[in-house]
Coordinates of C-alpha atoms in Angstrom, one line a residue:
Chain A
M299 CA -12.3 10.5 27.3
T300 CA -9.6 13.0 26.3
S301 CA -11.0 15.5 23.8
P302 CA -9.0 16.1 20.9
R303 CA -8.3 20.3 22.4
S304 CA -7.2 18.9 25.4
R305 CA -5.2 16.2 23.5
Q306 CA -3.6 19.4 21.8
E307 CA -2.5 20.9 24.8
R308 CA -1.2 18.4 25.7
P309 CA 2.9 17.4 25.3
E310 CA 3.9 16.2 21.7
E311 CA 5.9 12.7 24.2
A312 CA 3.0 11.3 25.7
L313 CA 1.2 12.0 22.7
V314 CA 4.1 8.7 21.3
G315 CA 3.2 7.3 25.1
E316 CA 0.0 7.0 24.4
A317 CA -0.3 5.3 20.7
A318 CA 2.6 3.1 22.6
G319 CA -0.4 1.5 24.8
G320 CA -3.0 1.2 21.7
D321 CA -4.7 4.5 21.8
A322 CA -4.6 5.2 17.3
E323 CA -6.7 8.6 18.4
A324 CA -3.7 10.1 20.0
L325 CA -1.4 9.2 16.7
G326 CA -3.5 11.3 14.9
V327 CA -3.0 13.6 17.2
L328 CA 0.5 13.5 16.6
Y329 CA -0.3 13.6 13.1
D330 CA -2.3 16.9 13.0
L331 CA 0.1 18.5 15.2
R332 CA 3.4 17.0 13.2
R333 CA 2.5 16.3 9.9
D334 CA 3.6 19.5 8.1
D335 CA 6.3 19.1 9.4
V336 CA 7.2 15.8 8.6
A337 CA 6.0 16.7 4.9
R338 CA 8.2 19.9 4.7
F339 CA 10.7 18.3 6.0
V340 CA 10.5 14.7 2.6
A341 CA 9.3 17.2 0.3
R342 CA 12.9 19.0 0.1
M343 CA 14.6 16.2 0.8
L344 CA 12.7 14.3 -2.3
G345 CA 11.4 17.5 -4.1
A346 CA 7.9 18.7 -3.9
D347 CA 7.0 17.2 -6.8
H348 CA 8.8 13.4 -5.8
P349 CA 5.2 10.6 -6.2
E350 CA 6.2 9.5 -2.6
V351 CA 6.1 12.3 -0.5
D352 CA 2.5 11.6 0.5
D353 CA 3.2 7.8 0.9
I354 CA 6.2 8.4 3.0
V355 CA 4.9 11.1 5.5
Q356 CA 2.2 8.2 5.9
L357 CA 4.6 6.0 6.5
T358 CA 6.8 8.1 9.2
F359 CA 3.8 8.6 11.1
I360 CA 3.1 4.3 11.1
T361 CA 6.0 4.1 11.7
A362 CA 6.1 5.3 14.7
W363 CA 3.3 3.7 16.1
R364 CA 4.8 0.6 15.0
R365 CA 7.4 1.7 17.2
A366 CA 5.8 3.8 19.5
A367 CA 7.3 1.6 22.9
S368 CA 10.9 2.0 21.3
F369 CA 10.0 5.8 22.7
R370 CA 12.8 6.3 25.3
G371 CA 12.1 10.6 25.3
D372 CA 15.7 11.3 25.5
A373 CA 14.3 12.9 22.2
S374 CA 12.0 15.8 21.6
A375 CA 8.8 13.8 19.6
R376 CA 9.6 16.5 16.1
V377 CA 13.1 14.9 15.9
W378 CA 11.8 11.8 16.9
L379 CA 9.9 11.3 14.6
L380 CA 12.1 13.7 12.0
G381 CA 14.9 10.5 12.4
I382 CA 12.2 8.0 11.4
A383 CA 11.2 10.9 7.9
R384 CA 14.9 10.9 7.6
N385 CA 15.2 7.3 7.0
L386 CA 12.5 6.3 5.2
V387 CA 13.6 9.3 3.1
L388 CA 16.9 8.2 2.1
Q389 CA 16.5 4.7 1.1
A390 CA 12.5 6.8 -1.3
V391 CA 16.5 8.2 -2.5
R392 CA 17.8 4.8 -2.9
R393 CA 15.0 3.8 -4.7
R394 CA 15.4 7.8 -7.3
S395 CA 17.0 7.0 -10.0
R396 CA 19.5 9.0 -11.3
A397 CA 17.9 9.8 -14.6
D398 CA 14.9 10.8 -12.2
A399 CA 17.0 13.1 -10.0
A400 CA 18.1 15.1 -13.5
K401 CA 14.2 15.0 -14.8
A402 CA 13.8 16.5 -11.7
R403 CA 16.2 18.5 -11.4
L404 CA 15.3 20.3 -14.4
Q405 CA 12.0 20.3 -13.5
L406 CA 10.7 24.1 -13.4
L407 CA 8.0 24.6 -10.9
P408 CA 4.7 25.1 -11.6
G409 CA 2.1 28.6 -12.2
Q410 CA 5.9 30.0 -13.0
D411 CA 5.0 33.2 -15.2
E412 CA 7.6 36.6 -15.8
G413 CA 5.2 38.2 -17.0
A414 CA 3.6 37.8 -14.2
P415 CA 2.5 39.8 -10.6
G416 CA 4.9 38.5 -8.0
A417 CA 6.7 36.8 -10.7
E418 CA 10.1 37.2 -9.6
R419 CA 8.9 35.8 -5.9
R420 CA 8.3 32.8 -7.4
A421 CA 10.8 32.4 -9.8
M422 CA 13.1 32.8 -6.7
L423 CA 11.5 30.0 -4.2
A424 CA 11.7 28.5 -7.6
A425 CA 15.4 28.8 -7.8
V426 CA 15.7 27.8 -4.3
E427 CA 14.5 24.1 -4.4
R428 CA 16.2 23.9 -7.2
A429 CA 19.9 24.4 -5.8
I430 CA 18.1 23.0 -2.8
Q431 CA 17.8 19.9 -5.0
Q432 CA 21.1 20.6 -6.2
L433 CA 23.4 19.6 -3.1
S434 CA 24.6 15.9 -2.0
A435 CA 21.8 14.4 0.0
L436 CA 24.0 15.0 3.5
Q437 CA 24.3 18.4 2.5
R438 CA 20.6 19.1 1.3
E439 CA 19.6 17.0 4.4
A440 CA 21.8 19.6 6.7
F441 CA 20.8 22.7 5.6
V442 CA 16.5 21.2 5.6
L443 CA 17.1 21.0 9.6
C444 CA 18.7 23.5 10.4
D445 CA 17.9 26.2 7.9
V446 CA 14.2 25.0 7.1
Q447 CA 13.5 23.0 10.0
G448 CA 15.6 25.2 12.6
L449 CA 16.3 22.5 14.6
S450 CA 18.6 23.0 17.0
T451 CA 22.6 20.9 15.7
R452 CA 22.0 18.8 18.4
E453 CA 19.0 17.9 17.5
A454 CA 20.5 18.2 13.4
A455 CA 22.7 16.0 14.5
T456 CA 20.4 13.6 16.5
V457 CA 18.7 12.8 13.6
A458 CA 21.1 12.3 11.5
E459 CA 22.7 9.8 13.6
V460 CA 26.3 11.8 13.4
P461 CA 28.7 13.6 16.1
M462 CA 27.4 17.3 16.0
G463 CA 30.2 18.3 14.4
T464 CA 30.3 16.8 11.1
L465 CA 27.0 18.1 11.7
G466 CA 28.3 21.0 10.9
R467 CA 30.5 20.7 8.8
R468 CA 28.0 19.3 6.6
L469 CA 26.5 22.0 7.4
Y470 CA 28.7 25.0 6.7
D471 CA 29.8 22.9 3.0
A472 CA 25.6 23.3 2.4
R473 CA 25.4 26.9 2.8
R474 CA 28.2 27.3 0.7
S475 CA 26.9 25.7 -1.7
L476 CA 23.2 27.1 -2.0
R477 CA 25.0 30.4 -2.6
A478 CA 27.5 29.7 -4.9
L479 CA 23.9 27.0 -7.3
L480 CA 22.2 30.1 -7.0
R481 CA 24.6 33.3 -7.8
E482 CA 24.9 30.1 -11.4
E483 CA 21.6 30.5 -11.5
T484 CA 21.5 34.8 -11.6
A485 CA 23.8 35.0 -13.3
A486 CA 22.7 33.1 -16.3
Chain B
M1320 CA 41.8 43.9 3.0
K1321 CA 38.8 41.8 3.0
C1322 CA 36.7 41.1 5.5
P1323 CA 37.6 36.8 5.1
Q1324 CA 34.8 35.7 6.7
E1325 CA 30.8 34.8 6.1
H1326 CA 28.7 35.4 8.5
L1327 CA 25.8 33.3 7.5
V1328 CA 24.2 32.5 10.7
L1329 CA 25.4 35.3 13.9
Q1330 CA 26.0 32.5 16.0
D1331 CA 27.1 34.4 19.1
E1332 CA 26.6 38.5 19.9
A1333 CA 30.4 39.0 18.8
D1334 CA 29.1 38.2 14.9
E1335 CA 26.0 40.2 15.4
A1336 CA 28.2 42.9 16.4
H1337 CA 30.7 42.0 13.4
V1338 CA 27.5 42.3 11.4
A1339 CA 27.0 45.6 12.0
A1340 CA 30.1 46.9 11.9
C1341 CA 31.5 44.9 8.3
E1342 CA 29.5 45.5 4.9
R1343 CA 31.1 42.6 3.1
C1344 CA 30.0 40.6 6.1
R1345 CA 26.2 42.5 6.9
S1346 CA 26.3 42.2 2.9
V1347 CA 26.2 38.3 2.8
H1348 CA 24.2 37.6 5.6
E1349 CA 21.3 39.7 4.1
E1350 CA 21.2 37.5 1.1
W1351 CA 21.8 34.1 2.9
T1352 CA 18.5 35.1 5.1
S1353 CA 16.8 35.1 2.0
I1354 CA 17.9 32.0 0.9
V1355 CA 16.6 30.7 3.9
D1356 CA 13.6 32.8 4.2
A1357 CA 12.6 31.8 0.5
A1358 CA 13.3 27.8 1.8
R1359 CA 11.3 28.6 3.9
A1360 CA 8.5 29.7 2.6
L1361 CA 8.3 26.8 -0.2
E1362 CA 5.5 24.8 -0.5
V1363 CA 4.6 22.4 2.1
P1364 CA 2.2 19.7 -0.6
P1365 CA -1.2 19.9 1.2
A1366 CA -2.5 16.8 3.9
P1367 CA -4.2 14.4 1.3
R1368 CA -8.6 13.9 1.9
G1369 CA -8.5 11.2 4.4
G1370 CA -5.2 11.0 5.4
R1371 CA -5.4 11.4 8.4
D1372 CA -8.2 9.4 9.1
A1373 CA -6.3 6.7 6.6
L1374 CA -3.5 7.1 9.1
V1375 CA -5.7 6.1 12.6
A1376 CA -7.4 3.1 10.6
E1377 CA -4.5 1.8 9.5
A1378 CA -3.1 2.3 12.9
V1379 CA -6.3 0.7 14.3
L1380 CA -6.0 -2.0 12.0
I1381 CA -2.2 -2.5 12.2
G1382 CA -2.5 -2.6 16.0
G1383 CA 1.1 -1.4 17.2
A1384 CA 1.9 -4.6 18.1
S1385 CA 5.3 -5.3 16.8
E1386 CA 6.4 -3.4 19.8
Q1387 CA 4.6 -4.8 22.3
P1388 CA 5.9 -6.2 25.1
P1389 CA 5.9 -9.5 26.9
G1390 CA 2.7 -10.1 28.5
E1391 CA 1.1 -9.1 25.5
P1392 CA 0.1 -12.8 23.3
G1393 CA -2.9 -11.9 21.7
A1394 CA -1.1 -8.7 19.9
R1395 CA 0.7 -10.2 17.6
R1396 CA -1.2 -12.0 16.0
T1397 CA -4.8 -9.9 16.8
S1398 CA -2.5 -7.1 14.6
A1399 CA -1.7 -9.9 12.4
W1400 CA -5.0 -10.8 11.5
W1401 CA -6.9 -7.6 11.4
S1402 CA -3.6 -6.4 8.8
G1403 CA -4.4 -9.4 7.5
A1404 CA -8.2 -9.1 7.2
I1405 CA -8.0 -5.4 5.5
S1406 CA -5.3 -5.8 2.8
G1407 CA -6.6 -8.6 2.0
A1408 CA -10.4 -7.0 1.1
L1409 CA -8.6 -3.8 0.7
A1410 CA -5.9 -5.5 -2.3
A1411 CA -8.8 -7.5 -3.5
S1412 CA -10.7 -4.7 -4.1
V1413 CA -7.3 -3.9 -6.2
V1414 CA -7.1 -6.9 -7.8
A1415 CA -10.7 -7.1 -8.7
G1416 CA -10.9 -9.4 -11.3
V1417 CA -8.4 -11.9 -11.0
S1418 CA -9.0 -15.3 -10.5
V1419 CA -12.6 -14.3 -10.5
A1420 CA -13.5 -17.7 -10.3
Y1421 CA -12.2 -19.1 -6.9
R1422 CA -14.0 -20.2 -4.3
L1423 CA -12.4 -18.1 -0.7
P1424 CA -12.2 -21.0 1.7
D1425 CA -14.9 -20.8 3.7
R1426 CA -14.7 -21.4 8.3
P1427 CA -17.3 -24.3 8.4
S1428 CA -19.9 -23.9 10.7
N1429 CA -18.8 -25.7 13.1
A1430 CA -15.8 -24.1 13.7
A1431 CA -14.6 -21.8 16.8
P1432 CA -15.7 -18.1 15.9
P1433 CA -12.0 -16.2 15.5
E1434 CA -10.4 -14.2 18.1
R1435 CA -12.2 -10.5 18.4
A1436 CA -9.3 -8.0 17.8
A1437 CA -8.9 -6.1 21.2
G1438 CA -6.3 -4.3 23.6
P1439 CA -5.3 -1.4 20.7
R1440 CA -8.4 -1.5 19.0
S1441 CA -11.3 -1.1 21.4
R1442 CA -8.8 1.2 23.3
A1443 CA -9.3 3.4 20.1
G1444 CA -12.9 3.9 20.6
L1445 CA -13.5 4.0 16.6
S1446 CA -15.8 2.8 14.7
R1447 CA -14.1 2.6 10.9
P1448 CA -16.6 1.1 7.4
A1449 CA -13.7 -2.0 6.6
A1450 CA -13.5 -2.7 10.3
S1451 CA -17.4 -2.7 10.8
A1452 CA -17.6 -4.4 6.8
L1453 CA -14.6 -7.0 8.1
A1454 CA -16.0 -8.4 11.4
G1455 CA -14.8 -11.8 11.6
A1456 CA -12.3 -11.9 8.6
R1457 CA -8.7 -13.5 9.3
S1458 CA -6.1 -13.5 7.4
E1459 CA -4.9 -17.3 8.0
D1460 CA -8.6 -18.1 5.9
V1461 CA -6.7 -17.4 2.9
P1462 CA -4.8 -19.5 1.3
R1463 CA -2.0 -18.3 -0.8
V1464 CA -3.4 -18.9 -5.1
E1465 CA -1.1 -18.3 -8.3
W1466 CA -2.3 -19.7 -11.1
R1467 CA 0.8 -21.1 -13.2
D1468 CA 0.5 -23.1 -16.9
G1469 CA -1.5 -25.6 -17.1
G1470 CA -2.3 -25.7 -12.7
F1471 CA -1.3 -23.6 -10.1
E1472 CA 0.3 -23.3 -6.2
V1473 CA -1.0 -23.0 -3.2
A1474 CA 0.6 -22.4 -0.1
S1475 CA -0.9 -22.3 3.2
T1476 CA -0.1 -23.0 7.3
T1477 CA -3.3 -23.8 7.8
P1478 CA -5.2 -27.6 6.9
V1479 CA -6.8 -26.2 3.5
R1480 CA -9.3 -28.7 1.0
L1481 CA -9.4 -28.1 -2.8
N1482 CA -12.1 -30.2 -4.5
F1483 CA -12.2 -31.8 -8.3
G1484 CA -15.1 -33.1 -9.4
N1485 CA -15.0 -36.1 -7.2
D1486 CA -11.7 -35.7 -6.3
E1487 CA -10.8 -34.6 -2.5
F1488 CA -7.5 -32.7 -1.9
H1489 CA -6.2 -32.1 0.7
L1490 CA -2.7 -29.4 1.9
R1491 CA -2.5 -30.2 5.8
E1492 CA 0.0 -27.1 5.4
G1493 CA 2.9 -25.9 3.3
R1494 CA 2.7 -26.2 -0.6
V1495 CA 2.2 -27.8 -3.5
R1496 CA 2.2 -27.4 -7.2
L1497 CA -1.2 -28.8 -8.7
G1498 CA -1.3 -30.0 -12.5
V1499 CA -5.1 -30.2 -13.7
R1500 CA -5.8 -31.6 -17.7
D1501 CA -10.1 -31.3 -18.9
G1502 CA -11.1 -29.9 -15.5
R1503 CA -9.5 -33.3 -13.9
L1504 CA -6.7 -32.7 -11.4
D1505 CA -4.0 -34.7 -13.1
R1506 CA -0.1 -34.2 -10.9
V1507 CA 0.1 -32.8 -7.4
S1508 CA 4.6 -32.3 -6.3
V1509 CA 4.6 -31.9 -2.8
I1510 CA 7.1 -29.2 -2.4
S1511 CA 6.9 -28.6 0.9
G1512 CA 4.4 -29.6 4.7
E1513 CA 2.7 -32.7 4.4
A1514 CA -0.9 -33.3 2.4
G1515 CA -3.6 -36.4 0.7
L1516 CA -5.5 -37.8 -2.2
R1517 CA -8.6 -38.5 -2.4
L1518 CA -9.6 -39.8 -5.8
G1519 CA -13.6 -41.1 -5.8
G1520 CA -14.2 -41.3 -2.6
R1521 CA -11.0 -44.4 -2.3
P1522 CA -8.7 -44.1 0.7
E1523 CA -6.8 -41.2 1.4
R1524 CA -3.1 -41.4 0.0
R1525 CA -0.4 -39.6 1.9
L1526 CA 1.6 -37.8 0.1
K1527 CA 4.9 -35.5 2.4
A1528 CA 7.3 -32.8 1.1
S1529 CA 9.0 -34.1 -2.5
D1530 CA 6.1 -37.0 -3.1
Q1531 CA 4.8 -36.7 -6.2
W1532 CA 1.9 -38.3 -7.7
A1533 CA 0.6 -38.3 -11.3
R1534 CA -2.9 -39.7 -12.6
V1535 CA -1.4 -41.3 -16.1
F1536 CA 0.6 -43.8 -13.0
D1537 CA -2.4 -44.1 -10.8
G1538 CA -4.3 -46.6 -13.5
D1539 CA -7.2 -44.9 -11.5
R1540 CA -8.8 -42.8 -15.0
A1541 CA -12.2 -44.0 -14.7
A1542 CA -12.2 -43.2 -10.6
A1543 CA -12.5 -39.5 -11.4
R1544 CA -16.0 -38.3 -13.1
P1545 CA -15.7 -36.0 -15.4
V1546 CA -16.8 -32.6 -15.4
T1547 CA -19.4 -31.8 -17.0
D1548 CA -19.0 -27.4 -16.1
P1549 CA -16.0 -26.9 -18.3
S1550 CA -15.4 -23.4 -16.6
L1551 CA -15.7 -24.2 -12.6
A1552 CA -13.8 -27.7 -13.7
A1553 CA -10.5 -26.5 -14.4
R1554 CA -10.4 -23.8 -11.1
P1555 CA -10.7 -26.4 -8.1
T1556 CA -12.7 -24.4 -5.1
V1557 CA -10.9 -24.1 -2.0
S1558 CA -11.9 -24.4 1.2
K1559 CA -10.0 -24.1 4.6
Q1560 CA -10.7 -26.8 7.1
A1561 CA -11.9 -26.4 10.7
P1562 CA -8.7 -26.1 13.0
S1563 CA -10.4 -29.1 15.3
I1564 CA -11.5 -31.3 13.0
P1565 CA -8.2 -33.6 11.6
P1566 CA -6.9 -32.7 8.9
F1567 CA -7.0 -36.3 6.4
A1568 CA -10.6 -37.2 8.7
P1569 CA -12.4 -38.8 5.7
K1570 CA -15.3 -36.6 5.5
P1571 CA -19.1 -37.3 5.9
A1572 CA -20.7 -38.3 2.5
A1573 CA -23.3 -37.0 3.0
V1574 CA -21.2 -33.0 2.5
P1575 CA -21.1 -32.1 -0.4
P1576 CA -17.5 -31.8 -1.4
S1577 CA -17.9 -28.6 -3.3
T1578 CA -19.8 -26.4 -1.3
P1579 CA -19.0 -25.8 1.5
K1580 CA -21.4 -25.3 4.2
R1581 CA -20.7 -21.4 5.2
A1582 CA -20.2 -20.1 1.2
K1583 CA -24.1 -21.7 1.4
A1584 CA -25.3 -19.8 4.0
R1585 CA -24.3 -17.2 2.5
R1586 CA -25.9 -17.6 -0.5
D1587 CA -29.7 -19.1 1.0
R1588 CA -28.9 -15.0 2.7
S1589 CA -27.8 -13.3 -0.5
P1590 CA -30.4 -12.2 -2.7
P1591 CA -30.9 -13.3 -6.6
A1592 CA -28.3 -12.1 -8.6
R1593 CA -29.7 -10.1 -11.5
T1594 CA -28.8 -11.2 -14.4
P1595 CA -27.7 -7.6 -16.5
T1596 CA -28.5 -6.6 -19.9
P1597 CA -25.5 -7.1 -22.3
T1598 CA -24.0 -4.6 -24.3
P1599 CA -23.5 -5.1 -27.4
A1600 CA -19.3 -5.6 -27.4
A1601 CA -20.3 -8.2 -24.3
M1602 CA -22.4 -9.7 -27.1
D1603 CA -19.0 -10.4 -29.4
H1604 CA -18.1 -12.7 -27.4
E1605 CA -19.3 -16.2 -24.6
P1606 CA -21.3 -15.0 -22.0
P1607 CA -18.8 -15.0 -18.8
P1608 CA -19.6 -17.5 -16.3
P1609 CA -21.9 -16.1 -12.9
S1610 CA -19.1 -16.2 -11.5
V1611 CA -17.3 -13.5 -14.0
I1612 CA -21.0 -11.7 -13.6
K1613 CA -21.3 -11.4 -10.3
L1614 CA -17.7 -9.8 -9.8
D1615 CA -18.2 -7.5 -11.9
R1616 CA -21.1 -6.4 -10.9
R1617 CA -20.0 -6.3 -6.8
W1618 CA -17.5 -3.9 -8.5
R1619 CA -19.3 -1.8 -9.8
Q1620 CA -21.4 -1.6 -6.4
A1621 CA -18.3 -1.1 -4.6
L1622 CA -16.9 1.1 -7.5
A1623 CA -20.4 3.1 -7.9
A1624 CA -20.7 3.5 -3.7
Y1625 CA -17.9 5.0 -3.4
R1626 CA -17.9 7.1 -5.9
E1627 CA -20.8 8.1 -3.9
G1628 CA -19.1 8.4 -1.2
R1629 CA -21.0 5.6 1.1
Y1630 CA -17.9 3.9 2.7
I1631 CA -19.2 1.8 4.7
V1632 CA -21.0 0.0 1.4
A1633 CA -18.7 0.1 -0.6
A1634 CA -16.8 -1.7 2.0
R1635 CA -19.0 -4.4 2.3
A1636 CA -19.0 -5.0 -2.1
F1637 CA -15.1 -5.1 -1.6
E1638 CA -16.1 -7.5 1.3
G1639 CA -18.0 -9.0 -1.2
L1640 CA -15.3 -9.7 -3.4
R1641 CA -12.5 -11.2 -0.5
D1642 CA -14.8 -13.4 -0.7
D1643 CA -14.1 -15.3 -5.0
L1644 CA -10.6 -13.4 -4.5
I1645 CA -7.7 -13.9 -4.0
D1646 CA -5.2 -11.4 -3.5
P1647 CA -1.7 -11.1 -5.3
L1648 CA -1.3 -7.9 -4.1
R1649 CA -1.6 -9.2 -0.3
R1650 CA 2.0 -9.7 1.0
D1651 CA 3.5 -6.1 -0.9
E1652 CA 3.3 -3.4 1.5
A1653 CA 3.4 -0.8 -2.0
G1654 CA 0.8 -2.3 -3.4
R1655 CA -1.4 -3.0 0.3
R1656 CA -0.9 0.8 0.9
A1657 CA -2.1 1.8 -2.7
A1658 CA -5.4 0.0 -2.0
L1659 CA -6.0 1.3 1.2
A1660 CA -5.1 5.3 0.4
W1661 CA -8.0 4.5 -2.9
F1662 CA -10.4 2.9 -0.4
Y1663 CA -10.2 6.6 2.5
A1664 CA -9.0 8.2 -0.1
G1665 CA -10.9 8.2 -3.6
S1666 CA -8.7 7.2 -7.0
V1667 CA -7.0 11.5 -6.5
R1668 CA -4.6 9.7 -4.3
A1669 CA -4.6 6.5 -5.7
E1670 CA -3.8 6.4 -9.3
P1671 CA -0.4 8.1 -8.1
A1672 CA -0.3 5.1 -5.3
L1673 CA -0.8 2.6 -7.9
S1674 CA 1.7 4.8 -10.4
T1675 CA 4.2 5.2 -8.0
W1676 CA 3.4 1.5 -7.1
L1677 CA 4.1 0.3 -11.3
Q1678 CA 7.4 2.9 -11.5
T1679 CA 8.9 0.4 -8.2
H1680 CA 7.8 -2.7 -9.6
P1681 CA 9.5 -2.4 -13.1
D1682 CA 9.4 -6.5 -13.6
A1683 CA 6.4 -6.7 -11.0
V1684 CA 4.7 -10.0 -12.2
L1685 CA 1.8 -8.2 -11.1
R1686 CA 1.7 -5.2 -13.9
G1687 CA -1.5 -6.5 -15.1
E1688 CA -3.5 -6.4 -12.6
V1689 CA -2.3 -2.6 -11.0
H1690 CA -2.7 -1.4 -15.1
W1691 CA -6.0 -2.4 -14.8
A1692 CA -7.3 -1.2 -11.8
R1693 CA -5.6 2.2 -12.7
G1694 CA -8.0 2.1 -15.5
M1695 CA -10.5 0.9 -13.7
L1696 CA -10.1 4.3 -11.5
R1697 CA -9.6 6.4 -14.7
V1698 CA -12.6 5.4 -15.4
A1699 CA -14.3 6.2 -12.7
R1700 CA -12.6 9.4 -13.3
G1701 CA -13.9 10.1 -16.4
D1702 CA -10.1 9.6 -17.9
R1703 CA -11.4 7.8 -21.4
R1704 CA -7.8 8.6 -22.7
G1705 CA -5.3 7.3 -19.5
A1706 CA -8.2 3.9 -19.2
E1707 CA -7.4 2.8 -22.3
I1708 CA -3.5 3.3 -22.0
D1709 CA -4.2 1.0 -19.3
L1710 CA -5.7 -1.2 -20.6
H1711 CA -3.4 -1.4 -23.8
R1712 CA -1.1 -2.3 -20.9
A1713 CA -3.0 -4.6 -19.0
R1714 CA -2.9 -6.6 -22.3
A1715 CA 0.5 -6.7 -23.0
A1716 CA 1.4 -7.4 -19.8
A1717 CA -0.9 -9.8 -18.0
G1718 CA -2.2 -11.4 -22.0
E1719 CA -5.1 -13.2 -21.4
S1720 CA -4.8 -14.4 -17.7
L1721 CA -6.2 -11.5 -17.1
A1722 CA -9.3 -11.5 -20.4
E1723 CA -12.6 -11.0 -18.4
P1724 CA -11.4 -8.9 -16.3
L1725 CA -10.0 -6.4 -19.3
R1726 CA -13.6 -7.1 -20.9
A1727 CA -14.3 -5.8 -17.8
L1728 CA -12.7 -2.8 -17.9
Q1729 CA -13.6 -2.5 -22.0
R1730 CA -17.0 -2.4 -21.7
A1731 CA -16.9 0.1 -19.0
I1732 CA -14.9 2.2 -20.9
E1733 CA -16.9 2.3 -24.3
E1734 CA -19.2 3.7 -22.0
L1735 CA -17.8 6.7 -21.5
P1736 CA -17.5 9.5 -24.4
P1737 CA -15.1 9.5 -26.3
A1738 CA -11.9 11.5 -25.8
R1739 CA -11.3 14.6 -27.1
D1740 CA -7.6 15.4 -29.1
P1741 CA -5.5 17.7 -27.0

């Protein structure tokens, strides 16, 4: 039997193949390896305090399990998982009402205290979080995939299911918008 | 003249050289780098406790059959019934207390044993508490039964027998609406499928889709024996028929119609039920029927075991609950996930899951049940105020249909210390 350690060292694509063969523990290892990646993407897309973050992360892996047999290996397992997460996030975004989104934008991150040590850093993080949430969904997706997750433009375009040029344009717009939003906030 | 470029990201050596030489671009680039660093440093939500176990268990139970290549004919069925089994037990735990007097179908002792999950589950080499506790359960065993005003609706894909005193109603497959008056079957409307009706041991009358029957036009009121126990009479016993038995074959007279063999065997094996000491609140009203007491006890056992981390005991208690319940959340993915979260990850994760369900199902008929479930979770963690809110909302949403479970919740709340003002 393959030990958990050796499984951790196997290519993730092989783990998907084992999952397709019905090995649930392979899915567990994939979860160990990629859970934070998926959670980071979902949290940045929806906001860290969105109540569905955990469920969407879990559902991403369940969906991967269900579709493992259809994984062709054209993209990396990471890109494939992020593509699944992206579709689930879009469904959640559609569910979320505009009022909820506005409310989420106005919320400060917990623990913010202007007078405490490191407060400036925390304020910066909070401002960035808020600014990311104010981007349009498509710009946010491009920014999170390329700049936060570190995917190449080609990989991000695969996840977003758009041509590379389109993705590049969205990324450019996202960066400009983000800077502008943060400058506005700083000025305010 | 200002440089027109804004080098947010350096793509190549030419960009790097330009930024090194251009003060404005260097400033823009540094600013951008700090933004990206901050974005990457943002908190990643921590993995929920038990999240991995829940995932693997759910995968095992799902079986991954939806994408199985052709040639594995058992895969889909295996997947379906394990998924159903877990969702049945877990969702039942969420809606424990609903429809407490139902008898879910028992597989007759002469029926073939169910197919056991093979393939994906066995290859996974996992021994999960839920899997052991639910061994032998089949989702197909559970017909869907919903209470309506003055009657109920039954849907099943397999033959089901319902007993009303000495009257029997057979649903071969499909959906029917049944009206009950004074504890007796009063009217039948077959929406789809086929059914059969035997009144007081008389020959069976077959009914097909769109057929209707009403006792008032039948002229055989005297044939139906009055039922003496109103608490049971108003709610039929439901038992599943073995597929090998012809659906409308007359049943041997020696077998009591309302006592499925497997249920009787289980009762015989079970230790004698202890009668709980009534609390002052419970003494204010009529004592609940035995089935409610049993359910309440099982629920408390499951909850206590869960709180103590004895998951296998909790799973078995949930399994016991399943025998007495229908699970209207069964077909609801969000509800199933909430139940699964509760089972594996505790109230820390289940409570937000139920809250999310409430947010995303503003018009669902099950809101009362879910408020009740969340209230029980809040009781488990000592949140009296939160539990009271759920009690109130469950009453508003469900009214009398949840009267007994809500009384149980009320009693549980009363056992908590008073809430302090913030």
